[in-house]
C-alpha positions as a printed NumPy array, in Angstrom:
array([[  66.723, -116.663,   92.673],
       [  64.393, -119.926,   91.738],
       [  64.155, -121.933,   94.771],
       [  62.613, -125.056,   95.452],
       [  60.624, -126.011,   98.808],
       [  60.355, -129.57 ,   98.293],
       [  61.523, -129.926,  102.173],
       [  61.277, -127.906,  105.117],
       [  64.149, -129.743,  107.728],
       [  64.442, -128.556,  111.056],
       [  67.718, -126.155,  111.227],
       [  70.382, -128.231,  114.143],
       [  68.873, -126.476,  117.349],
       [  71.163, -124.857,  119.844],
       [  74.565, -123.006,  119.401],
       [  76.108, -122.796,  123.044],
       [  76.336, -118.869,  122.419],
       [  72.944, -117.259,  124.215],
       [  71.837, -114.427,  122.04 ],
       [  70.12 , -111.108,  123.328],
       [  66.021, -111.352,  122.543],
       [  66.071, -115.38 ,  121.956],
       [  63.514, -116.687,  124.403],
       [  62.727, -120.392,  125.845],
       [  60.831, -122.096,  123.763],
       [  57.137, -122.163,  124.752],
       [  54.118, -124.446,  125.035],
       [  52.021, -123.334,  121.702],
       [  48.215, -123.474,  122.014],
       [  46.262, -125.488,  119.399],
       [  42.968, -123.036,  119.972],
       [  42.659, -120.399,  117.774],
       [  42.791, -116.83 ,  118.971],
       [  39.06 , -115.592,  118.746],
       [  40.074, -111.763,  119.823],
       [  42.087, -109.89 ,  117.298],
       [  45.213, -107.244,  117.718],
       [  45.237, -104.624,  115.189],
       [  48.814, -102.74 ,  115.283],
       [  48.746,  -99.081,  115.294],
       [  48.449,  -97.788,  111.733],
       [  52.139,  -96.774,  109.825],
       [  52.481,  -92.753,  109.769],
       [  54.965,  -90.771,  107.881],
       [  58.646,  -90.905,  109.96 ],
       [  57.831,  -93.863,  111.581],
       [  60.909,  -96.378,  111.768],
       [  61.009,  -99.415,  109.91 ],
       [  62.7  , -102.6  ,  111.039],
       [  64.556, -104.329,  108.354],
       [  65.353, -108.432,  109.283],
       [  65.963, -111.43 ,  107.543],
       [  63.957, -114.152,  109.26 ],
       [  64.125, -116.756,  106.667],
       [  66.836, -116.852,  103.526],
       [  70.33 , -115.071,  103.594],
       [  70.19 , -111.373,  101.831],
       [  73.142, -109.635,  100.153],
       [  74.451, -105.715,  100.147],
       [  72.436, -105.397,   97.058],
       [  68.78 , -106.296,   97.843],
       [  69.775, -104.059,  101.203],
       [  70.764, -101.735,   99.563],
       [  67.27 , -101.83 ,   97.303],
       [  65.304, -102.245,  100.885],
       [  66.528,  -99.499,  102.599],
       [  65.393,  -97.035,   99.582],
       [  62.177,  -98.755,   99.217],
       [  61.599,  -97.793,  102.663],
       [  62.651,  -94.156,  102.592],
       [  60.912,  -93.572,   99.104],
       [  57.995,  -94.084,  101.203],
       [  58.714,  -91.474,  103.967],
       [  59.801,  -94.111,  106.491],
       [  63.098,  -94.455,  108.265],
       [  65.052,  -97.81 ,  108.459],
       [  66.963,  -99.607,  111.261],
       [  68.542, -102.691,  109.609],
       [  68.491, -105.669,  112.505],
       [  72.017, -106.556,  114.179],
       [  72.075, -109.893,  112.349],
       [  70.98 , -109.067,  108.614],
       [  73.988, -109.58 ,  106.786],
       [  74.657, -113.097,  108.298],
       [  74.978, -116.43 ,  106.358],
       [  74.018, -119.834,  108.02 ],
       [  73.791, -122.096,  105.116],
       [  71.207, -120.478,  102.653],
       [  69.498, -118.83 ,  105.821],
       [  70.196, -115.439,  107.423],
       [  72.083, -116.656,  109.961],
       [  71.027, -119.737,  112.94 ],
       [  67.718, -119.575,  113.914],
       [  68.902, -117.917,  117.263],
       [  70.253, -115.353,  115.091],
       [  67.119, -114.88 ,  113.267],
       [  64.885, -114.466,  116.706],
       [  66.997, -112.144,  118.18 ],
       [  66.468, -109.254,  115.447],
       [  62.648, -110.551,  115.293],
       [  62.09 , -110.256,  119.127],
       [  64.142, -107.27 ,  119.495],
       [  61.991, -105.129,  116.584],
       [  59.179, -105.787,  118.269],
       [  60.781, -104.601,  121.409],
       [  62.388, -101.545,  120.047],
       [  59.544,  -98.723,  121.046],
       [  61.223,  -96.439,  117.583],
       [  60.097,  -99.16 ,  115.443],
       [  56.623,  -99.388,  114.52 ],
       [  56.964, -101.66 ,  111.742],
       [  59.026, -104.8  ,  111.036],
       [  59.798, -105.662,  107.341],
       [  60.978, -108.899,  106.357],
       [  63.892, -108.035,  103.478],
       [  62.802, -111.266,  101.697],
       [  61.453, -115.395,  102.167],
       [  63.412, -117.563,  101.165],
       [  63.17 , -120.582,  103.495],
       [  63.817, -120.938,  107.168],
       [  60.622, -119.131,  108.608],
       [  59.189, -122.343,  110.151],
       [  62.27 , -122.897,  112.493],
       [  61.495, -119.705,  114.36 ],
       [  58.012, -120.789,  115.077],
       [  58.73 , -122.828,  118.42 ],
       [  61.062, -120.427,  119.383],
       [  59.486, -116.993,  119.36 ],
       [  58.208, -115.388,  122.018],
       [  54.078, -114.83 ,  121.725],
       [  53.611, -112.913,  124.973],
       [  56.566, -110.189,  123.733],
       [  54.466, -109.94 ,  120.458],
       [  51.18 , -110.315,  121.894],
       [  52.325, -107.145,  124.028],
       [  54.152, -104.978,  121.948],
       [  51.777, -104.754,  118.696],
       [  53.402, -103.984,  115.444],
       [  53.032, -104.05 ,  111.422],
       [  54.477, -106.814,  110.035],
       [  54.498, -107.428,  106.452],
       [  55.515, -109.861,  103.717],
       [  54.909, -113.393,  101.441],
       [  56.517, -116.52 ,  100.672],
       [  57.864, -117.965,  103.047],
       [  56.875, -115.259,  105.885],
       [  53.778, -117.369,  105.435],
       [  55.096, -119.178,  108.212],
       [  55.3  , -116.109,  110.72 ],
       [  51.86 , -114.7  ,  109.987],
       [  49.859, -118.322,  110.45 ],
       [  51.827, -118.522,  113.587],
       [  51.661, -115.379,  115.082],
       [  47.816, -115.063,  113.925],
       [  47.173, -118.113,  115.687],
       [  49.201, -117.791,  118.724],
       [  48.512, -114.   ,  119.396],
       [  45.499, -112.452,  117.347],
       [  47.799, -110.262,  115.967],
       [  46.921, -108.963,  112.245],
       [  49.874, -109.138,  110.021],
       [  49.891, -108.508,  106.081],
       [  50.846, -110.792,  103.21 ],
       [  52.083, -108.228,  100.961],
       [  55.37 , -107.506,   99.118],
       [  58.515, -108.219,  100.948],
       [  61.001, -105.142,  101.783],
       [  62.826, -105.505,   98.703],
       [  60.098, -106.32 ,   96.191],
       [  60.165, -104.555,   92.923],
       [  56.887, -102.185,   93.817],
       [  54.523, -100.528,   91.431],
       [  52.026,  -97.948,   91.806],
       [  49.133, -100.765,   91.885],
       [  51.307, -102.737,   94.674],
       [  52.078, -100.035,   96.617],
       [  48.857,  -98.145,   96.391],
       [  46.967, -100.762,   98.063],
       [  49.533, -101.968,  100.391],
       [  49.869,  -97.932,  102.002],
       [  46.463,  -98.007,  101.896],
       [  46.082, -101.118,  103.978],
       [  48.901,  -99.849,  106.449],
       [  48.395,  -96.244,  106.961],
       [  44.782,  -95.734,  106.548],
       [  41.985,  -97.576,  109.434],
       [  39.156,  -98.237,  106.965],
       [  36.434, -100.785,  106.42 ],
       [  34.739, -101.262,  103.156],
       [  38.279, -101.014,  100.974],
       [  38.089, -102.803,   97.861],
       [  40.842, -104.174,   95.977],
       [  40.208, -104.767,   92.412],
       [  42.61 , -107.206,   90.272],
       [  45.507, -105.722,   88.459],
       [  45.167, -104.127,   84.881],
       [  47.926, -105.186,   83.83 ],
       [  47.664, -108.592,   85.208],
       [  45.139, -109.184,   82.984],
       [  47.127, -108.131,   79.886],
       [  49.403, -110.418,   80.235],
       [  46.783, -112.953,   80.603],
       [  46.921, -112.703,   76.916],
       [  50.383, -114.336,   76.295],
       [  50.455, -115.981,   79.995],
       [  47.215, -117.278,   80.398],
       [  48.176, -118.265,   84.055],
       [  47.764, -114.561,   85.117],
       [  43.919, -114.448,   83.606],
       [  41.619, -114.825,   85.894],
       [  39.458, -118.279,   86.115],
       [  36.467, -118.647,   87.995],
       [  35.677, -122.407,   88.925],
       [  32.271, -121.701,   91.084],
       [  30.758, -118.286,   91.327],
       [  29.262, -116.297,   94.53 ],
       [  29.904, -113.726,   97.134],
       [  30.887, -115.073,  100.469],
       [  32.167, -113.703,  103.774],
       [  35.533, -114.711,  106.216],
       [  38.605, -113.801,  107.602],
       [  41.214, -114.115,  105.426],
       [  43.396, -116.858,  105.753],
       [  46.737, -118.113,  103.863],
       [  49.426, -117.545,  102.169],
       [  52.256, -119.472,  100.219],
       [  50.561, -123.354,   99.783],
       [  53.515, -124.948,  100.565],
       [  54.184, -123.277,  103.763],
       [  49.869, -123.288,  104.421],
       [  50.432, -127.406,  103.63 ],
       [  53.558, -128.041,  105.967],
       [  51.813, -126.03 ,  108.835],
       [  48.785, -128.259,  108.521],
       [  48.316, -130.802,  111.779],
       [  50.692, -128.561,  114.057],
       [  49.696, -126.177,  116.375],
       [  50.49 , -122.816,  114.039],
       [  48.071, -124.558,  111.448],
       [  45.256, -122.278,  109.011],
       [  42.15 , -121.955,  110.745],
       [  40.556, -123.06 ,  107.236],
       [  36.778, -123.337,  108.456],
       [  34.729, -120.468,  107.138],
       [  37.642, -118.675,  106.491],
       [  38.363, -117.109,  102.448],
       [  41.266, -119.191,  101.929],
       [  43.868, -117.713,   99.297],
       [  47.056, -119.891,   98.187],
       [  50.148, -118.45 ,   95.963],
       [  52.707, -120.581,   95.021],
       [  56.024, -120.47 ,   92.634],
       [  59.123, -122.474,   90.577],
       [  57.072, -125.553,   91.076],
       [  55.732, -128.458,   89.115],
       [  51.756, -129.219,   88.938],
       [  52.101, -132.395,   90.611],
       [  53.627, -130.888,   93.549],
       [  50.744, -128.373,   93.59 ],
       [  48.182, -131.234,   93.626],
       [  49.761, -133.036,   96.527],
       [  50.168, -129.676,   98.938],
       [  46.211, -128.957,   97.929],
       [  44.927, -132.241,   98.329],
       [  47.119, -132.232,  101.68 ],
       [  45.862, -129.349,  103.006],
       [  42.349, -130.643,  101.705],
       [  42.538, -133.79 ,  103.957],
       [  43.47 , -131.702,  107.073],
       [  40.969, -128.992,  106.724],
       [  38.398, -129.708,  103.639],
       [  38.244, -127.076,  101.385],
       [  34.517, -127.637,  101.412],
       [  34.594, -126.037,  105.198],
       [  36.326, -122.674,  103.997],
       [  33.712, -120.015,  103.039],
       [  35.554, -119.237,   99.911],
       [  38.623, -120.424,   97.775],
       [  41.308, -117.939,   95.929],
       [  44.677, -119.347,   94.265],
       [  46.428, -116.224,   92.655],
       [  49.074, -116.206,   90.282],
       [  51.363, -119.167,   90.586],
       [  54.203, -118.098,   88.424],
       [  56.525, -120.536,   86.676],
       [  54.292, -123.608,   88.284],
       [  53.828, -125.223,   84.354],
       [  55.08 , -128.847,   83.684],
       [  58.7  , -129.425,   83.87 ],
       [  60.066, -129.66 ,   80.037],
       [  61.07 , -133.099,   80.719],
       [  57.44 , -134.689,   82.311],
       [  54.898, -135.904,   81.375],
       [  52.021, -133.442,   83.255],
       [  48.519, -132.098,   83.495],
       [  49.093, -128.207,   83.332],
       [  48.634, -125.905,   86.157],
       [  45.115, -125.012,   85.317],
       [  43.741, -128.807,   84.912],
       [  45.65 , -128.853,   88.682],
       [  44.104, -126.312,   90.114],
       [  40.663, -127.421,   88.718],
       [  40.694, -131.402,   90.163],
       [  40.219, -129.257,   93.293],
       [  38.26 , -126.371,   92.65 ],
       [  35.58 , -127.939,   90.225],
       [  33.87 , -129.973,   92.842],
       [  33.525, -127.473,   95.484],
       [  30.236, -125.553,   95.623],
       [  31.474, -122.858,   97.785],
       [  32.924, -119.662,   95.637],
       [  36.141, -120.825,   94.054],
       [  38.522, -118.952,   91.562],
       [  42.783, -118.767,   90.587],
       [  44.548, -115.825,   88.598],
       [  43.635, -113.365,   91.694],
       [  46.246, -110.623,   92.152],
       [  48.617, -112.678,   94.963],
       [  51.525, -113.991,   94.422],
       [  55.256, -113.872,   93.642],
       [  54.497, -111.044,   90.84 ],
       [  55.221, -107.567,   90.675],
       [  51.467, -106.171,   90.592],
       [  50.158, -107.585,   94.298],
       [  47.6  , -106.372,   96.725],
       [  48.213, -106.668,  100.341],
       [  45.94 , -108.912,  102.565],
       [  46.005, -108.666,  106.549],
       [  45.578, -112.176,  108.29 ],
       [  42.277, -112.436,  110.364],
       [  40.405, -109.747,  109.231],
       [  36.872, -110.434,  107.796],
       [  36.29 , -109.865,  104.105],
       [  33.86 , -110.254,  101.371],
       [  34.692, -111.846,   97.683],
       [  32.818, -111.038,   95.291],
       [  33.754, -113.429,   91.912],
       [  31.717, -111.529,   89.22 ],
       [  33.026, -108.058,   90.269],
       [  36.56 , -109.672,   91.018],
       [  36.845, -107.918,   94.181],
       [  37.541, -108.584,   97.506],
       [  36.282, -105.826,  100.426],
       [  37.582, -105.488,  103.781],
       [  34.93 , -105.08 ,  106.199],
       [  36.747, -103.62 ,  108.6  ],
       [  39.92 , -101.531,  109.224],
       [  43.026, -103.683,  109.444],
       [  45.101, -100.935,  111.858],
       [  44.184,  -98.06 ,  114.239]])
């Protein structure tokens, strides 16, 4: 489904009804969390919560989920509200935190897995509760617009999450293979090389080729996510930490000049020229609209990237696209541009 996230409105707050796990909302700290959570690594028939925090799901893409997660020796418990339809969300917002707060309060489930984004992550934000989540440490993975979620929970908690695929992503082996290694295994030094067969395709989409703006190795926590979600987050208190950090942007189904204003947006609030590194992946179907007149995606990307002297490349393996690594939030990397690598220097789980 193409959609658009030219807005981000505020869903109408409060139904009367009082649903089970919805908490008050709470006074969000603009300090960064200096000490980070690590959940406890995913093992073999461990239980899997499956939610819909954002965009409404169907029997289908359930259906798809639920054997995505038992291909991979997991078990699933679907949340109470996943089938529900508020609009184009998965149900009201109080809806939505219910099944969020209770996964994380379930002690069977040891990992919580978004089915999909969508749109509607960034009305949970005020409303979840930290403290349950700060104390009850869990895997939680995802993109898009679960961008929202990790920046929030990263910065209100210290809990690592993991931009990776979304419960009912199409997986290959390369996808997979570095996202169970991420979850399942407590390592430092891991590298993650681009896809192989990203870089075919570079051939006939030369948006998936890799183009490297300023070369160098440099060292960070990883930080990001979807840009539009990284841009609307910017100012409030669930913002990027973008200072020193190796900041990587995806985005999707939109037009270059929609691009330029999120980056130079998010380049105002933070600088890019404080980050210690900067990685856009694939944005897919982010060309001129047929009807515009438009600089292209690349001559975008590069009226941001050109000038910076710290490392600074696009085409890396992120994205909406079927061959993805997984990338935990927080946890301190090294990019390397010549090798095209990145290296995490230290185990994301224990």
């Amino acid at each position: 489904m193409k959609i658009s996230r030219r807005s981000f409105g505020a869903i109408a707050a409060a139904l009367s009804l009082a649903l089970p796990g919805v908490a008050a909302a709470h006074t969000p700290s603009s300090r960064p969390m200096k000490k980070l959570i690590k959940p406890p690594r995913l093992k073999r028939g461990d239980t899997v919560g499956l939610i819909a925090p954002g965009g409404y799901t169907t029997d289908r893409a359930i259906e798809k989920a639920v054997r995505n997660i038992e291909a991979l020796g997991f078990k699933v418990k679907t949340g109470a509200y996943l089938r529900e339809v508020f609009g184009n969300y998965a149900g009201s917002v109080q809806q939505r935190l219910a099944d969020l707060h209770a996964m994380f309060l379930d002690p069977d489930v040891k990992a919580i897995w978004p089915i999909r984004g969508g749109s509607g992550c960034i009305s949970l934000l005020s409303g979840l509760d930290y403290g349950l989540i700060r104390r009850n440490p869990k895997v939680l993975v995802g993109y898009s617009d679960i961008t929202a979620l990790h920046l929030a929970i990263l910065k209100q908690t210290g809990l690592v999450t993991f931009h990776g695929p979304v419960a009912s992503s199409t997986m290959t082996p390369y996808s997979l293979d570095h996202m169970m290694a991420v979850l399942t295994e407590p390592q430092a030094g891991y590298t993650i090389p681009m896809s192989q067969e990203n870089a075919q395709r570079a051939a006939s989409e030369p948006h998936f080729g890799v183009h490297t703006f300023t070369h160098g190795v440099a060292t960070g926590p990883l930080m990001g996510g979807n840009l539009s979600l990284v841009a609307a987050l910017a100012g409030t208190p669930y913002a990027a930490d973008i200072k020193d950090s190796i900041l990587f942007l995806e985005e999707v189904n939109e037009a270059p000049y929609r691009i330029d204003r999120w980056m130079t947006q998010l380049d105002l609030a933070g600088g890019f020229r404080n980050a210690a590194a900067l990685v856009v992946g694939i944005c897919e179907n982010c060309g001129p609209e047929h009807e515009d007149i438009s600089l292209t995606l690349e001559r975008t990307l590069g009226l941001h990237l050109h000038p910076l002297t710290i490392p600074a490349v696009s085409g890396y393996s992120i994205g909406h696209i079927r061959n993805q690594f997984t990338l935990p939030m927080g946890i301190q990397a090294r990019i390397d541009t010549k090798a095209q690598t990145i290296t995490l220097l230290e185990s994301a789980v224990t």
